[in-house]
Short mmCIF file of C-alpha atoms in Angstrom, two decimals:
data_model
loop_
_atom_site.label_atom_id
_atom_site.label_comp_id
_atom_site.label_asym_id
_atom_site.label_seq_id
_atom_site.Cartn_x
_atom_site.Cartn_y
_atom_site.Cartn_z
CA UNK A 5 -0.09 0.10 0.09
CA UNK A 6 1.23 3.32 -0.87
CA UNK A 7 2.24 5.94 1.91
CA UNK A 8 1.45 9.55 1.98
CA UNK A 9 5.18 10.08 1.36
CA UNK A 10 4.95 7.87 -1.94
CA UNK A 11 2.12 10.28 -2.96
CA UNK A 12 3.87 13.35 -2.36
CA UNK A 13 6.97 12.27 -4.10
CA UNK A 14 4.92 10.91 -6.91
CA UNK A 15 3.07 14.49 -6.98
CA UNK A 16 6.55 16.00 -7.30
CA UNK A 17 7.78 13.91 -10.31
CA UNK A 18 4.46 14.79 -11.84
CA UNK A 19 5.37 18.57 -11.52
CA UNK A 20 8.54 17.79 -13.11
CA UNK A 21 6.72 15.96 -16.01
CA UNK A 22 4.34 19.11 -16.28
CA UNK A 23 7.47 21.35 -16.59
CA UNK A 24 9.03 19.14 -19.43
CA UNK A 25 5.80 19.11 -21.12
CA UNK A 26 5.44 22.94 -21.10
CA UNK A 27 8.91 22.95 -22.71
CA UNK A 28 7.65 20.61 -25.35
CA UNK A 29 9.85 17.73 -24.44
CA UNK A 30 7.42 14.95 -24.39
CA UNK A 31 9.54 11.77 -24.18
CA UNK A 32 11.11 13.41 -20.92
CA UNK A 33 7.55 14.35 -19.60
CA UNK A 34 6.48 10.61 -20.31
CA UNK A 35 9.56 9.56 -18.42
CA UNK A 36 8.46 11.77 -15.34
CA UNK A 37 4.78 10.74 -15.46
CA UNK A 38 5.68 7.03 -15.60
CA UNK A 39 8.01 7.27 -12.41
CA UNK A 40 4.91 9.13 -10.63
CA UNK A 41 2.79 6.09 -11.69
CA UNK A 42 5.30 3.71 -10.27
CA UNK A 43 5.47 5.57 -7.04
CA UNK A 44 1.88 6.07 -6.59
CA UNK A 45 -0.65 4.28 -9.12
CA UNK A 46 -3.93 5.78 -7.77
CA UNK A 47 -3.96 9.29 -8.96
CA UNK A 48 -5.88 9.46 -12.30
CA UNK A 49 -4.00 12.73 -13.39
CA UNK A 50 -0.83 11.01 -13.73
CA UNK A 51 -2.67 8.72 -16.46
CA UNK A 52 -4.32 11.47 -18.11
CA UNK A 53 -1.16 13.82 -18.49
CA UNK A 54 0.85 10.81 -19.93
CA UNK A 55 -2.08 10.25 -22.31
CA UNK A 56 -1.69 13.97 -23.53
CA UNK A 57 2.17 13.40 -23.90
CA UNK A 58 1.64 10.41 -25.83
CA UNK A 59 -0.73 11.99 -27.98
CA UNK A 60 2.02 14.60 -28.85
CA UNK A 61 4.20 11.75 -29.86
CA UNK A 62 1.29 10.03 -31.82
CA UNK A 63 1.38 6.89 -29.52
CA UNK A 64 -2.21 7.03 -29.72
CA UNK A 65 -2.70 3.31 -28.59
CA UNK A 66 -0.70 4.21 -25.40
CA UNK A 67 -2.95 7.22 -24.79
CA UNK A 68 -6.09 5.19 -24.92
CA UNK A 69 -4.90 2.87 -22.60
CA UNK A 70 -3.82 5.82 -20.08
CA UNK A 71 -6.89 7.56 -20.80
CA UNK A 72 -9.06 4.59 -20.08
CA UNK A 73 -7.06 3.86 -16.82
CA UNK A 74 -7.81 7.35 -15.55
CA UNK A 75 -11.50 6.96 -16.33
CA UNK A 76 -11.36 3.69 -14.51
CA UNK A 77 -9.79 5.59 -11.36
CA UNK A 78 -12.52 8.47 -11.89
CA UNK A 79 -15.64 7.99 -13.93
CA UNK A 80 -16.19 11.80 -14.10
CA UNK A 81 -12.69 12.71 -15.17
CA UNK A 82 -13.72 14.80 -18.35
CA UNK A 83 -9.94 15.40 -19.39
CA UNK A 84 -9.67 11.61 -19.77
CA UNK A 85 -12.74 11.13 -21.77
CA UNK A 86 -11.75 13.88 -24.16
CA UNK A 87 -7.98 12.83 -24.65
CA UNK A 88 -9.28 9.25 -25.42
CA UNK A 89 -11.69 10.72 -28.10
CA UNK A 90 -8.79 12.86 -29.36
CA UNK A 91 -6.48 9.51 -29.56
CA UNK A 92 -9.36 7.37 -31.23
CA UNK A 93 -9.90 10.31 -33.71
CA UNK A 94 -6.13 10.30 -34.76
CA UNK A 95 -6.31 6.43 -35.53
CA UNK A 96 -9.68 6.74 -37.19
CA UNK A 97 -11.64 4.99 -34.57
CA UNK A 98 -14.25 7.64 -35.06
CA UNK A 99 -17.35 5.91 -33.52
CA UNK A 100 -15.13 5.42 -30.41
CA UNK A 101 -14.30 8.93 -30.26
CA UNK A 102 -18.01 9.74 -30.93
CA UNK A 103 -19.03 7.92 -27.80
CA UNK A 104 -16.51 9.87 -25.59
CA UNK A 105 -17.22 13.25 -27.03
CA UNK A 106 -21.11 12.49 -26.23
CA UNK A 107 -19.89 11.66 -22.79
CA UNK A 108 -18.03 15.22 -22.59
CA UNK A 109 -20.94 16.91 -23.51
CA UNK A 110 -23.46 15.12 -21.39
CA UNK A 111 -21.16 15.77 -18.23
CA UNK A 112 -20.66 19.40 -19.21
CA UNK A 113 -23.76 20.47 -21.14
CA UNK A 114 -22.59 24.01 -21.31
CA UNK A 115 -19.10 23.22 -22.52
CA UNK A 116 -19.36 25.05 -26.00
CA UNK A 117 -15.90 23.75 -26.96
CA UNK A 118 -17.23 20.20 -26.43
CA UNK A 119 -20.20 20.68 -28.50
CA UNK A 120 -18.22 21.99 -31.34
CA UNK A 121 -15.88 19.06 -31.29
CA UNK A 122 -18.93 16.80 -31.04
CA UNK A 123 -20.27 18.33 -34.07
CA UNK A 124 -16.95 18.01 -35.95
CA UNK A 125 -16.63 14.18 -34.97
CA UNK A 126 -20.26 13.62 -36.02
CA UNK A 127 -19.49 15.10 -39.48
CA UNK A 128 -16.67 13.00 -39.83
CA UNK A 129 -18.45 9.82 -39.04
CA UNK A 130 -21.09 10.66 -41.68
CA UNK A 131 -18.41 11.41 -44.22
CA UNK A 132 -16.67 7.93 -43.57
CA UNK A 133 -19.91 6.24 -43.92
CA UNK A 134 -20.92 8.21 -47.02
CA UNK A 135 -17.45 7.20 -48.51
CA UNK A 136 -17.87 3.70 -47.94
CA UNK A 137 -21.28 3.51 -49.26
CA UNK A 138 -20.23 5.30 -52.61
CA UNK A 139 -16.89 3.22 -52.98
CA UNK A 140 -16.65 1.34 -56.29
CA UNK A 141 -14.18 -1.59 -56.22
CA UNK A 142 -12.97 -1.28 -59.58
CA UNK A 143 -13.25 2.60 -60.09
CA UNK A 144 -11.86 3.95 -62.96
CA UNK A 145 -8.65 5.58 -62.94
CA UNK A 146 -8.57 9.15 -62.16
CA UNK A 147 -6.22 9.59 -65.19
CA UNK A 148 -8.56 8.22 -67.49
CA UNK A 149 -9.96 10.76 -69.96
CA UNK A 150 -7.45 13.48 -68.49
CA UNK A 151 -7.13 15.78 -71.44
CA UNK A 152 -4.12 17.82 -70.79
CA UNK A 153 -4.03 19.42 -74.13
CA UNK A 154 -7.51 20.81 -73.80
CA UNK A 155 -6.30 22.77 -70.54
CA UNK A 156 -5.20 26.27 -71.62
CA UNK A 157 -2.70 28.39 -69.56
CA UNK A 158 -3.77 31.87 -70.04
CA UNK A 159 -1.53 34.66 -70.95
CA UNK A 160 -1.70 36.38 -67.51
CA UNK A 161 0.34 33.18 -65.89
CA UNK A 162 3.60 34.86 -64.69
CA UNK A 163 5.53 31.65 -64.23
CA UNK A 164 7.89 29.74 -66.25
CA UNK A 165 6.08 27.38 -68.90
CA UNK A 166 6.12 23.74 -68.79
CA UNK A 167 6.50 21.92 -72.02
CA UNK A 168 6.62 18.07 -72.37
CA UNK A 169 9.68 17.55 -70.22
CA UNK A 170 10.42 18.69 -66.83
CA UNK A 171 13.40 21.17 -66.74
CA UNK A 172 15.51 22.66 -63.78
CA UNK A 173 14.52 26.24 -64.77
CA UNK A 174 10.73 25.32 -64.08
CA UNK A 175 11.62 23.76 -60.65
CA UNK A 176 13.68 26.88 -59.77
CA UNK A 177 10.57 29.09 -60.59
CA UNK A 178 8.20 26.64 -58.94
CA UNK A 179 10.36 27.07 -55.54
CA UNK A 180 10.32 30.68 -55.75
CA UNK A 181 6.32 30.84 -56.47
CA UNK A 182 5.98 28.50 -53.64
CA UNK A 183 7.90 30.44 -51.26
CA UNK A 184 5.98 33.49 -52.21
CA UNK A 185 2.61 31.83 -51.46
CA UNK A 186 1.89 31.25 -55.30
CA UNK A 187 0.56 28.14 -57.00
CA UNK A 188 1.57 26.60 -60.18
CA UNK A 189 -1.13 26.43 -62.98
CA UNK A 190 -3.44 23.42 -62.63
CA UNK A 191 -2.35 22.22 -66.20
CA UNK A 192 1.24 21.87 -64.98
CA UNK A 193 -0.01 19.89 -61.77
CA UNK A 194 -1.74 17.33 -63.83
CA UNK A 195 1.30 17.08 -66.06
CA UNK A 196 3.49 16.42 -62.92
CA UNK A 197 1.06 14.15 -61.45
CA UNK A 198 0.68 11.89 -64.82
CA UNK A 199 4.31 11.71 -65.45
CA UNK A 200 5.35 10.77 -62.00
CA UNK A 201 2.51 8.11 -61.60
CA UNK A 202 3.36 6.51 -64.81
CA UNK A 203 7.33 6.33 -63.63
CA UNK A 204 6.59 5.04 -60.20
CA UNK A 205 3.97 2.70 -61.27
CA UNK A 206 6.62 0.79 -63.41
CA UNK A 207 9.12 0.62 -60.71
CA UNK A 208 9.34 -2.48 -58.57
CA UNK A 209 7.78 -2.68 -55.20
CA UNK A 210 11.29 -2.69 -53.78
CA UNK A 211 13.52 -0.30 -55.79
CA UNK A 212 17.22 -1.71 -55.76
CA UNK A 213 19.86 1.03 -55.77
CA UNK A 214 23.80 1.03 -55.95
CA UNK A 215 25.69 4.15 -54.85
CA UNK A 216 28.19 4.58 -57.94
CA UNK A 217 31.76 6.02 -57.64
CA UNK A 218 31.72 9.83 -56.96
CA UNK A 219 28.06 10.25 -56.17
CA UNK A 220 26.02 10.15 -53.17
CA UNK A 221 22.53 9.57 -51.94
CA UNK A 222 20.74 11.22 -49.10
CA UNK A 223 17.90 9.53 -47.20
CA UNK A 224 15.55 11.61 -45.70
CA UNK A 225 12.58 10.72 -43.11
CA UNK A 226 9.17 12.29 -42.72
CA UNK A 227 8.77 16.06 -44.23
CA UNK A 228 4.99 16.40 -43.41
CA UNK A 229 4.15 19.38 -45.35
CA UNK A 230 7.05 21.67 -43.74
CA UNK A 231 8.35 22.97 -47.07
CA UNK A 232 10.75 25.78 -45.60
CA UNK A 233 12.56 23.10 -43.81
CA UNK A 234 12.75 20.99 -46.79
CA UNK A 235 14.48 23.93 -48.55
CA UNK A 236 16.76 23.94 -45.45
CA UNK A 237 17.95 20.54 -46.11
CA UNK A 238 18.58 21.18 -49.84
CA UNK A 239 20.55 24.59 -48.78
CA UNK A 240 22.63 22.61 -46.25
CA UNK A 241 23.26 19.51 -48.00
CA UNK A 242 22.95 20.31 -51.80
CA UNK A 243 20.32 20.44 -54.36
CA UNK A 244 19.59 17.19 -56.30
CA UNK A 245 21.77 16.59 -59.27
CA UNK A 246 23.19 13.96 -61.43
CA UNK A 247 25.77 13.11 -58.80
CA UNK A 248 23.46 13.71 -55.69
CA UNK A 249 20.45 11.46 -55.33
CA UNK A 250 17.99 11.95 -52.71
CA UNK A 251 15.37 9.16 -51.14
CA UNK A 252 12.51 10.41 -49.21
CA UNK A 253 10.92 7.77 -46.94
CA UNK A 254 7.44 8.72 -46.91
CA UNK A 255 5.06 11.03 -45.03
CA UNK A 256 5.71 13.99 -47.37
CA UNK A 257 2.19 15.14 -46.69
CA UNK A 258 -0.40 15.90 -43.99
CA UNK A 259 -0.06 18.01 -40.96
CA UNK A 260 2.03 20.73 -42.11
CA UNK A 261 0.39 23.52 -44.54
CA UNK A 262 2.63 23.29 -47.37
CA UNK A 263 1.81 19.62 -48.31
CA UNK A 264 1.12 20.12 -52.08
CA UNK A 265 4.23 22.29 -52.16
CA UNK A 266 6.48 19.41 -50.81
CA UNK A 267 4.61 16.97 -52.98
CA UNK A 268 4.75 18.74 -56.14
CA UNK A 269 8.39 19.55 -55.54
CA UNK A 270 9.56 16.07 -55.16
CA UNK A 271 7.60 14.77 -57.89
CA UNK A 272 9.25 17.37 -60.15
CA UNK A 273 12.56 16.14 -59.17
CA UNK A 274 11.24 12.61 -59.65
CA UNK A 275 10.29 13.31 -63.25
CA UNK A 276 13.62 15.39 -63.86
CA UNK A 277 15.80 12.58 -62.47
CA UNK A 278 13.90 9.51 -62.52
CA UNK A 279 16.88 7.09 -61.87
CA UNK A 280 18.58 8.90 -59.03
CA UNK A 281 15.58 10.58 -57.21
CA UNK A 282 13.53 7.99 -55.10
CA UNK A 283 10.20 8.09 -53.24
CA UNK A 284 8.92 5.50 -50.75
CA UNK A 285 5.23 5.38 -49.71
CA UNK A 286 4.62 6.25 -46.11
CA UNK A 287 1.59 5.74 -44.13
CA UNK A 288 0.21 9.36 -44.84
CA UNK A 289 0.23 8.85 -48.65
CA UNK A 290 -3.16 6.95 -48.02
CA UNK A 291 -6.98 8.22 -48.54
CA UNK A 292 -7.77 7.67 -44.82
CA UNK A 293 -5.10 9.85 -43.40
CA UNK A 294 -5.27 12.53 -45.83
CA UNK A 295 -9.03 12.95 -45.27
CA UNK A 296 -8.27 13.50 -41.63
CA UNK A 297 -4.88 15.26 -41.38
CA UNK A 298 -5.17 17.86 -44.23
CA UNK A 299 -3.94 16.88 -47.38
CA UNK A 300 -7.50 16.56 -49.09
CA UNK A 301 -8.40 19.87 -47.73
CA UNK A 302 -5.25 21.49 -48.93
CA UNK A 303 -5.65 20.03 -52.36
CA UNK A 304 -9.03 21.42 -52.65
CA UNK A 305 -8.22 24.87 -51.15
CA UNK A 306 -5.23 25.40 -53.35
CA UNK A 307 -6.09 23.50 -56.70
CA UNK A 308 -9.29 21.28 -56.97
CA UNK A 309 -10.90 18.04 -56.04
CA UNK A 310 -9.48 16.38 -59.26
CA UNK A 311 -5.81 17.10 -57.87
CA UNK A 312 -6.42 15.01 -54.58
CA UNK A 313 -8.01 12.32 -56.73
CA UNK A 314 -4.72 12.34 -58.92
CA UNK A 315 -2.42 12.59 -56.11
CA UNK A 316 -4.43 9.67 -54.40
CA UNK A 317 -3.88 7.40 -57.33
CA UNK A 318 -0.14 8.30 -57.72
CA UNK A 319 0.51 7.70 -54.25
CA UNK A 320 -0.95 4.08 -54.33
CA UNK A 321 1.91 3.66 -57.31
CA UNK A 322 4.49 4.53 -55.07
CA UNK A 323 7.15 1.81 -54.22
CA UNK A 324 7.02 0.71 -50.65
CA UNK A 325 10.85 -0.02 -49.89
CA UNK A 326 14.34 0.58 -51.43
CA UNK A 327 17.21 -1.41 -51.13
CA UNK A 328 20.54 0.38 -50.97
CA UNK A 329 23.58 -1.25 -51.94
CA UNK A 330 22.14 -4.75 -50.79
CA UNK A 331 23.00 -3.49 -47.24
CA UNK A 332 20.33 -1.24 -46.01
CA UNK A 333 16.63 -1.82 -46.54
CA UNK A 334 14.71 1.52 -46.26
CA UNK A 335 10.92 1.58 -45.68
CA UNK A 336 8.62 3.69 -43.78
CA UNK A 337 7.38 2.00 -40.82
CA UNK A 338 9.11 -1.33 -39.90
CA UNK A 339 9.38 -4.96 -39.82
CA UNK A 340 6.95 -7.96 -39.82
CA UNK A 341 4.69 -10.02 -37.55
CA UNK A 342 6.25 -13.09 -38.86
CA UNK A 343 10.05 -14.00 -39.16
CA UNK A 344 9.19 -15.76 -42.60
CA UNK A 345 9.06 -12.45 -44.45
CA UNK A 346 12.15 -11.99 -46.51
CA UNK A 347 13.36 -9.32 -49.32
CA UNK A 348 11.92 -11.82 -51.51
CA UNK A 349 8.37 -11.42 -50.14
CA UNK A 350 8.77 -7.44 -50.70
CA UNK A 351 9.88 -7.98 -54.35
CA UNK A 352 6.80 -10.17 -54.87
CA UNK A 353 4.28 -7.93 -53.29
CA UNK A 354 1.78 -6.80 -56.06
CA UNK A 355 1.13 -3.24 -54.48
CA UNK A 356 -1.10 -2.41 -57.55
CA UNK A 357 -3.62 -5.01 -56.51
CA UNK A 358 -4.49 -3.11 -53.29
CA UNK A 359 -4.28 0.53 -53.38
CA UNK A 360 -4.73 1.20 -49.69
CA UNK A 361 -2.96 -0.68 -46.99
CA UNK A 362 -5.95 -1.80 -45.15
CA UNK A 363 -5.91 -3.04 -41.51
CA UNK A 364 -3.75 -6.14 -41.91
CA UNK A 365 -0.98 -7.79 -44.22
CA UNK A 366 2.62 -7.00 -45.42
CA UNK A 367 1.90 -3.46 -47.09
CA UNK A 368 0.06 -2.18 -43.72
CA UNK A 369 2.94 -3.60 -41.44
CA UNK A 370 5.73 -1.98 -43.77
CA UNK A 371 3.95 1.30 -43.34
CA UNK A 372 2.99 1.43 -39.72
CA UNK A 373 5.11 -0.79 -37.59
CA UNK A 374 7.62 0.68 -35.03
CA UNK A 375 10.65 -0.66 -32.96
CA UNK A 376 10.42 -1.60 -29.31
CA UNK A 377 13.55 -2.07 -26.91
CA UNK A 378 12.06 -5.29 -25.58
CA UNK A 379 12.63 -8.59 -27.39
CA UNK A 380 9.91 -10.22 -29.45
CA UNK A 381 6.77 -8.34 -30.61
CA UNK A 382 4.09 -6.43 -28.94
CA UNK A 383 1.07 -4.73 -29.59
CA UNK A 384 1.36 -1.10 -31.06
CA UNK A 385 1.59 1.98 -29.20
CA UNK A 386 -0.20 3.61 -32.12
CA UNK A 387 -3.15 1.33 -31.84
CA UNK A 388 -2.44 0.41 -35.60
CA UNK A 389 0.24 -2.30 -36.50
CA UNK A 390 2.66 -3.83 -34.23
CA UNK A 391 5.95 -3.22 -32.45
CA UNK A 392 9.19 -5.40 -33.17
CA UNK A 393 12.13 -6.09 -30.81
CA UNK A 394 15.92 -6.05 -31.42
CA UNK A 395 15.86 -10.02 -31.83
CA UNK A 396 13.31 -9.74 -34.77
CA UNK A 397 15.62 -7.03 -36.41
CA UNK A 398 18.79 -9.09 -35.93
CA UNK A 399 17.09 -12.20 -37.40
CA UNK A 400 15.67 -10.15 -40.40
CA UNK A 401 19.02 -8.78 -41.07
CA UNK A 402 20.92 -12.04 -40.74
CA UNK A 403 18.45 -13.92 -42.99
CA UNK A 404 18.58 -11.26 -45.73
CA UNK A 405 22.13 -10.39 -45.58
CA UNK A 406 21.51 -6.72 -44.33
CA UNK A 407 23.54 -4.26 -42.17
CA UNK A 408 20.76 -2.41 -40.96
CA UNK A 409 16.84 -1.39 -41.60
CA UNK A 410 16.35 2.38 -42.08
CA UNK A 411 12.84 3.82 -41.26
CA UNK A 412 11.11 6.84 -40.21
CA UNK A 413 7.67 7.24 -38.96
CA UNK A 414 8.37 8.66 -35.53
CA UNK A 415 9.48 11.94 -34.10
CA UNK A 416 12.97 11.60 -32.62
CA UNK A 417 14.22 14.48 -30.53
CA UNK A 418 17.62 14.36 -32.08
CA UNK A 419 16.21 13.86 -35.63
CA UNK A 420 17.50 10.19 -35.72
CA UNK A 421 18.13 7.29 -33.50
CA UNK A 422 20.15 4.24 -33.81
CA UNK A 423 18.45 1.20 -32.08
CA UNK A 424 18.70 -2.66 -31.81
CA UNK A 425 22.38 -2.81 -31.70
CA UNK A 426 22.87 -0.50 -34.72
CA UNK A 427 20.39 -2.67 -36.95
CA UNK A 428 17.37 -0.37 -36.80
CA UNK A 429 17.80 3.35 -37.53
CA UNK A 430 15.19 6.12 -37.42
CA UNK A 431 15.49 9.07 -39.53
CA UNK A 432 13.05 12.01 -39.07
CA UNK A 433 13.31 15.26 -41.34
CA UNK A 434 10.66 17.59 -39.87
CA UNK A 435 12.23 19.69 -37.05
CA UNK A 436 10.02 21.42 -34.67
CA UNK A 437 7.36 19.02 -35.69
CA UNK A 438 3.99 20.66 -36.24
CA UNK A 439 5.58 23.85 -34.60
CA UNK A 440 5.16 22.21 -31.10
CA UNK A 441 7.95 19.44 -30.79
CA UNK A 442 11.37 20.74 -29.73
CA UNK A 443 13.07 18.20 -32.05
CA UNK A 444 15.66 18.59 -34.62
CA UNK A 445 15.58 17.10 -38.06
CA UNK A 446 18.08 14.97 -39.74
CA UNK A 447 19.17 12.98 -42.90
CA UNK A 448 21.72 10.41 -43.60
CA UNK A 449 24.42 10.70 -46.46
CA UNK A 450 25.44 7.51 -47.98
CA UNK A 451 28.49 7.52 -50.15
CA UNK A 452 30.10 4.62 -52.52
CA UNK A 453 31.68 3.08 -49.43
CA UNK A 454 28.14 2.66 -47.99
CA UNK A 455 28.95 4.16 -44.58
CA UNK A 456 26.30 6.17 -43.04
CA UNK A 457 26.65 9.84 -42.13
CA UNK A 458 24.16 11.50 -40.03
CA UNK A 459 23.61 15.08 -40.18
CA UNK A 460 21.04 17.15 -37.69
CA UNK A 461 19.34 20.46 -38.69
CA UNK A 462 17.22 23.09 -37.10
CA UNK A 463 13.82 24.23 -38.28
CA UNK A 464 13.71 27.70 -40.06
CA UNK A 465 11.29 30.44 -40.02
CA UNK A 466 8.03 30.21 -42.29
CA UNK A 467 5.17 32.48 -43.04
CA UNK A 468 2.48 32.86 -40.11
CA UNK A 469 0.44 29.61 -41.40
CA UNK A 470 -0.55 27.20 -38.41
CA UNK A 471 0.13 23.53 -38.94
CA UNK A 472 -3.12 21.66 -40.13
CA UNK A 473 -5.05 24.38 -41.47
CA UNK A 474 -6.77 22.09 -43.45
CA UNK A 475 -7.20 19.35 -41.09
CA UNK A 476 -10.12 18.19 -38.53
CA UNK A 477 -8.42 18.90 -35.26
CA UNK A 478 -9.54 18.15 -31.71
CA UNK A 479 -7.44 20.22 -29.39
CA UNK A 480 -6.60 19.67 -25.54
CA UNK A 481 -9.57 20.60 -23.27
#
């Protein structure tokens, strides 16, 4: 039985956690809240605070468990219902979120903010139901009947004109337009999307790359619509060229407010240099995530609905992994639910037969899984996919002749982290993520010797547009 001293010490630990939280150091906050819980496991606020920190780290499964424990300890704890609803919304468990938002409104009928969020959630549930109802299994391609010749670019357009091939001049002009808050003409958007969709569709599910003499390949993690931080990578590390290739490991879009700018720039480079500029699909290059986290809304606001449909189809054509020098497997999420899977299974995976990853299977695991420090496999902290331990990584690397797996998918405060005895490397390239997390960004340079060089960088100023402006958001109560 815990003593009064234990409770006092735990409360002091919670206060330290709150301070770390205020400083946007979510991992340290979680560490203090966990120590408080270990010392005194009867205070629901410890769990509720940890739930909020886990939400910040997108560990939504853990957040749901913590909020549920807080509710178990205090059935009237409004913040816990709220945070459980937020976490369930984040992983698209909209019905569960709806129940909790209803509970908040029932317990606090005069809470205007709660009523607004309940209405948002109800609209989201209706939208999901409607989209499922009209879903056509063998829908025609969005590119079908796309008549580019019939789209006129009027004389008033003040940007560089794009003909039949991508040029560096067009890219340079596009970057300047985007920096100045301008868009490119929709004809050029459609041209870029069609050209790149055709290129990536014909690439294998696992692209295999060698780093030739006198060249360099840079691996970047999530960029999440942080366009000005992407430009900082290029400023520091060099723009793509014939001797300097890039691999962007998924999650180009959503959350940040310049997702179309990032996606179009990366696609333009892919069109310009298709054999030395690579794109892996991430879990945010999917329809469900784009509807909730902003990309669909941004496409419609800056261009039109057709743009989103074309992007959606192009995303489903992207490769799922890249093998560098036969030593490093690069994929967005991580490893698998069974040791039987090999590189050959990735090679054989027909990603075109399944446009969206679904809730199970090899594609879903490649996009969603995360490493854990404990051996074996465990439930996902996100509530989607699973977690894999150092022994799983060791066996996979040994069975496939790999030195390491490089993945992204998670914020790392230093921009990168080397785990699992050096065999699992996370790289994340969105510094000061969503303008709230005090993390660095990072990228990895790989030369012909296949040695890994880690580089960190800080966020740069950007126009005063808040993250996720086109997103369905549920803020903290």
